[in-house]
XYZ file of N, CA and C in Angstrom:
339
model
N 0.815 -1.187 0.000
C 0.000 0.000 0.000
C 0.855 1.245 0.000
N -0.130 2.396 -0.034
C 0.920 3.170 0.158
C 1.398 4.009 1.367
N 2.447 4.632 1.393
C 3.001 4.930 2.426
C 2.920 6.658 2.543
N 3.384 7.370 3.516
C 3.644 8.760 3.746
C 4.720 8.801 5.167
N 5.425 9.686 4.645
C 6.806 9.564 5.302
C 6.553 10.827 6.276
N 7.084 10.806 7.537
C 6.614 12.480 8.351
C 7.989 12.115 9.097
N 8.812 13.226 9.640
C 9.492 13.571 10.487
C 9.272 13.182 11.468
N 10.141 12.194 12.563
C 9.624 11.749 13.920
C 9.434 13.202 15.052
N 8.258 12.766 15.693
C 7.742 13.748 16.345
C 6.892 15.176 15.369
N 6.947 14.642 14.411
C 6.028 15.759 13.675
C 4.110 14.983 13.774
N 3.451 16.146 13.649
C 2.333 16.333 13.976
C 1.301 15.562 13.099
N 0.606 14.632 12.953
C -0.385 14.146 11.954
C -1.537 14.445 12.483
N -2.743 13.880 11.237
C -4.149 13.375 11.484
C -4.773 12.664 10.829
N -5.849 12.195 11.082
C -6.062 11.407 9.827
C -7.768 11.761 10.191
N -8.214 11.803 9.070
C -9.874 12.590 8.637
C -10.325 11.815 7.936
N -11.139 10.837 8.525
C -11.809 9.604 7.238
C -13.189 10.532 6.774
N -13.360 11.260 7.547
C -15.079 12.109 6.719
C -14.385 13.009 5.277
N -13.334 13.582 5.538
C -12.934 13.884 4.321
C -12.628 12.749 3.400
N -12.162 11.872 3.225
C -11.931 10.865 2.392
C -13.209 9.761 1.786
N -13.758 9.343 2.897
C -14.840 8.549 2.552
C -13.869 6.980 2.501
N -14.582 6.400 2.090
C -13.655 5.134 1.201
C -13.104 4.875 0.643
N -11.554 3.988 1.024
C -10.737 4.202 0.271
C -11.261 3.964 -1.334
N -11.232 4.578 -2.281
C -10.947 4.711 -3.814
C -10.675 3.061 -4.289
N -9.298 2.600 -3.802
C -8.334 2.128 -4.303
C -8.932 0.377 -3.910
N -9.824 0.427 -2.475
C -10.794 -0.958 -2.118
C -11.869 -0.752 -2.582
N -12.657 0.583 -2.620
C -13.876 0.304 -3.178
C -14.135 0.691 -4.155
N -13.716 0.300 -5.522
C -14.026 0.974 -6.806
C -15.406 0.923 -7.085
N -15.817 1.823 -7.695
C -17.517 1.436 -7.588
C -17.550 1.234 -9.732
N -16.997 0.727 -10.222
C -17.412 0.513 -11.692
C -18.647 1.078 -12.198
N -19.583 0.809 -11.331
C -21.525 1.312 -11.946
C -21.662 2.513 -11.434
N -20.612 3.508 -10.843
C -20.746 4.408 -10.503
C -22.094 5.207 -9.372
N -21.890 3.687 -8.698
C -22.850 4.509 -7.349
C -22.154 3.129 -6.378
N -23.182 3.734 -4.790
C -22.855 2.924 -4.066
C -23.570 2.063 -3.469
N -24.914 1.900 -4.603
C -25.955 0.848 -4.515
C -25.007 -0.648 -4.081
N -24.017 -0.632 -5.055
C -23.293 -2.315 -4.890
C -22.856 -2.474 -3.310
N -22.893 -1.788 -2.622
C -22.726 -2.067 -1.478
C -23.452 -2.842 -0.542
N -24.745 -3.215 -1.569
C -26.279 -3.510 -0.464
C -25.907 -4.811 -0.983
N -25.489 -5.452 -1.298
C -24.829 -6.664 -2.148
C -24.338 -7.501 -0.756
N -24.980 -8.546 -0.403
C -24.316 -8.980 1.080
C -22.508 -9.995 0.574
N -22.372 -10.029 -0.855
C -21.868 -11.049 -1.282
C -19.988 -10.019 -1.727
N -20.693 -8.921 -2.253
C -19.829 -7.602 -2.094
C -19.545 -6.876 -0.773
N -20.381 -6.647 -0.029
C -19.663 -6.306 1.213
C -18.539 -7.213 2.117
N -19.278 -8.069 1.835
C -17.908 -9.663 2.516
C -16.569 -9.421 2.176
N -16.533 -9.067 0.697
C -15.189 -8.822 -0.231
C -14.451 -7.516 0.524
N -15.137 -6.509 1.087
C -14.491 -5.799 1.542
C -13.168 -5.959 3.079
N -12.094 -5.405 2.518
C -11.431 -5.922 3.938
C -11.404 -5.177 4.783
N -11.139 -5.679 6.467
C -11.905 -5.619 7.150
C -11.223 -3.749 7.902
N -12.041 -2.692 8.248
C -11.544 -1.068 8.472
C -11.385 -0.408 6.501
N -11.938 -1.239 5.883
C -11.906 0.032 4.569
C -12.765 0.969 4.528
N -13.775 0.495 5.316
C -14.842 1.961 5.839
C -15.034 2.406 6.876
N -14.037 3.549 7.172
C -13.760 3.412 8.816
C -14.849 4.618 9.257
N -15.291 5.208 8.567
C -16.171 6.897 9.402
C -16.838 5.873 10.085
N -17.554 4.967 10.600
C -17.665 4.587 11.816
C -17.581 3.368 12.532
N -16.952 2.509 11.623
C -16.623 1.049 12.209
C -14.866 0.539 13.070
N -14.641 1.041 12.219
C -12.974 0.534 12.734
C -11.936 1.303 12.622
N -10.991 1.017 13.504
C -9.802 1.742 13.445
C -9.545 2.118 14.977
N -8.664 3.299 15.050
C -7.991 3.619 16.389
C -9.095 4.813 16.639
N -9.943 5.421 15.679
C -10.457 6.644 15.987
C -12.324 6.491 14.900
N -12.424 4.993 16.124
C -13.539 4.603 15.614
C -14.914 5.512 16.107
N -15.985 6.252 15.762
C -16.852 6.613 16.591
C -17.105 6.386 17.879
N -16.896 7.699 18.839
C -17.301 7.455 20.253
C -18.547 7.536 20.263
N -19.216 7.648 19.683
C -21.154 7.068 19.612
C -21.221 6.225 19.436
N -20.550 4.962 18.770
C -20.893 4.166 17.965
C -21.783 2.658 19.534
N -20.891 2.744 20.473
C -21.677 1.924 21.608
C -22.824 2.552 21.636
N -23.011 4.111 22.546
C -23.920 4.613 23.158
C -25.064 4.796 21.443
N -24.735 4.625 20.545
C -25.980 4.333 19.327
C -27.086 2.734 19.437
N -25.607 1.839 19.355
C -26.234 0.428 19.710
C -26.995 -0.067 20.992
N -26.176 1.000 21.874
C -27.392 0.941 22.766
C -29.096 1.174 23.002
N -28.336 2.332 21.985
C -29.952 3.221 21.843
C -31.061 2.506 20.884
N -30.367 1.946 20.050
C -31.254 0.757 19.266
C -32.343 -0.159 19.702
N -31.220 -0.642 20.900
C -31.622 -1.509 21.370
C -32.712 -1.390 22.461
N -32.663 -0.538 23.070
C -33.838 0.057 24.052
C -34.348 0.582 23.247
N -34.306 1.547 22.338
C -35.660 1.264 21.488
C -36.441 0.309 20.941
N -35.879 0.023 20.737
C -36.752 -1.751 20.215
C -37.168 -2.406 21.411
N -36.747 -2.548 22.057
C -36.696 -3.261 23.898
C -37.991 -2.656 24.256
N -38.585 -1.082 23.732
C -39.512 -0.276 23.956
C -41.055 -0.728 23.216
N -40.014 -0.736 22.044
C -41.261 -1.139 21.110
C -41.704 -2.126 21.281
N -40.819 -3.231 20.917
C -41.498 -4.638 21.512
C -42.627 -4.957 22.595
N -42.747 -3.490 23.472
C -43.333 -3.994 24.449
C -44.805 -3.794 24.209
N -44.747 -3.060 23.204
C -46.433 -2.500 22.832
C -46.576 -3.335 21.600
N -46.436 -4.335 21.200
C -46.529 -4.781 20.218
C -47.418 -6.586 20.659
N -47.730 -7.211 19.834
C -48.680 -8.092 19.640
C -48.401 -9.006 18.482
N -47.124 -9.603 18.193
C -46.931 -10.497 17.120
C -48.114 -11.573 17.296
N -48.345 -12.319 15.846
C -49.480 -13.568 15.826
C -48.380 -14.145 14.759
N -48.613 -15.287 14.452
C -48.562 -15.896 12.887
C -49.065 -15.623 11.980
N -48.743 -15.199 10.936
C -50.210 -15.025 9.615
C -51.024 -16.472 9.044
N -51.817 -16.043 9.441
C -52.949 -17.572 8.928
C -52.549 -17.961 8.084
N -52.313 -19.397 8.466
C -51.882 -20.603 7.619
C -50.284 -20.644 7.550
N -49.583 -19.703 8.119
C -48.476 -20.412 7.953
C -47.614 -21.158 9.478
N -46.691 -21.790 8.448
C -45.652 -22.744 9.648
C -44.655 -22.369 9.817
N -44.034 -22.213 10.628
C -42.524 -21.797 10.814
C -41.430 -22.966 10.645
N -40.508 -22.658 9.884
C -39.542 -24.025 9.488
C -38.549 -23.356 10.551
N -38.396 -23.961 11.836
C -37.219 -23.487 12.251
C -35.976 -24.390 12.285
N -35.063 -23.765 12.083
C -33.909 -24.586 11.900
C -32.587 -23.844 12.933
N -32.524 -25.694 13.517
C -31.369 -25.274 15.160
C -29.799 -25.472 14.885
N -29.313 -24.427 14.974
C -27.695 -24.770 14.668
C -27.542 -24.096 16.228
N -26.445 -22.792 16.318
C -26.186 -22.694 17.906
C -27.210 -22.030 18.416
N -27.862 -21.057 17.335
C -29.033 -20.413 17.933
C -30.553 -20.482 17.054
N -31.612 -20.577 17.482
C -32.813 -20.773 16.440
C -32.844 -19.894 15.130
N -33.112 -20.266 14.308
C -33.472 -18.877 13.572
C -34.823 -19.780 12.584
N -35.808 -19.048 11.667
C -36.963 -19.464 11.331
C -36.476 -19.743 9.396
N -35.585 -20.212 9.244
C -35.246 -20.823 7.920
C -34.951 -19.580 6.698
N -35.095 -20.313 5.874
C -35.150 -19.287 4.664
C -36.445 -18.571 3.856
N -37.504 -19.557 4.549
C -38.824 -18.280 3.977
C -39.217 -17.536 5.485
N -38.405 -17.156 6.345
C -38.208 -16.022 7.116
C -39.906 -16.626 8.391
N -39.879 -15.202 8.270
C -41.357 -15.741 9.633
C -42.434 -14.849 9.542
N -43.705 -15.071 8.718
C -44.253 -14.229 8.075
C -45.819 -14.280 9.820
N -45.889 -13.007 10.042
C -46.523 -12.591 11.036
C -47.295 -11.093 10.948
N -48.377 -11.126 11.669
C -49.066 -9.853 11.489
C -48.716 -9.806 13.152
N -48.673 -8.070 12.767
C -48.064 -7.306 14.404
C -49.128 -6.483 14.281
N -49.716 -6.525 15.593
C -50.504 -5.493 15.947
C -49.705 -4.363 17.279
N -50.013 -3.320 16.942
C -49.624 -2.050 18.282
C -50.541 -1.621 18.988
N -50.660 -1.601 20.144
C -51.696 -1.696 21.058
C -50.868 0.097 22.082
């Protein structure tokens, strides 16, 4: 990759909001950044090439206190909520370390109360 040479004890920074993604990992060919929603293309990416808020030494200090906030929101919502099954269907669940409801997902009507 490439390099930049500085004087020891001289002053840096590094500004990923100015940069965005590196160029050089994420070429976008179709000229947008739709290909990103691509679960098969994001994999390909290695791992801190999009650092404005995932990785690195100067990863978002929100980035916990966000996931938190997610999560008690939902923790919130959930509580006023009323899942059923949608008539007529079955749930295929399938057990590896943790349940999950297969590949035609888990089709349910939610009511909010």
């Amino acid at each position: 990759g490439r390099g930049l040479r500085r004087k020891k004890g001289a002053d840096g920074r590094h500004q990923p909001h100015r940069g965005g993604p590196e160029p050089e990992v994420l070429r976008q060919p179709d000229g947008g950044p739709a290909r990103a929603l691509d679960a098969r293309v994001r994999a390909s990416f290695p791992r801190g090439a999009y650092v404005l808020f995932a990785a690195g030494p100067l990863v978002c200090l929100g980035k916990q206190f966000a996931m938190m906030e997610m999560r008690m929101i939902l923790a919130t919502l959930l509580q006023r909520v009323e899942p059923n099954l949608a008539d007529g269907f079955e749930p295929d669940f399938v057990t590896e370390l943790s349940m999950h409801p297969g590949e035609r997902g888990m089709q349910a009507d939610v009511h909010f109360y």
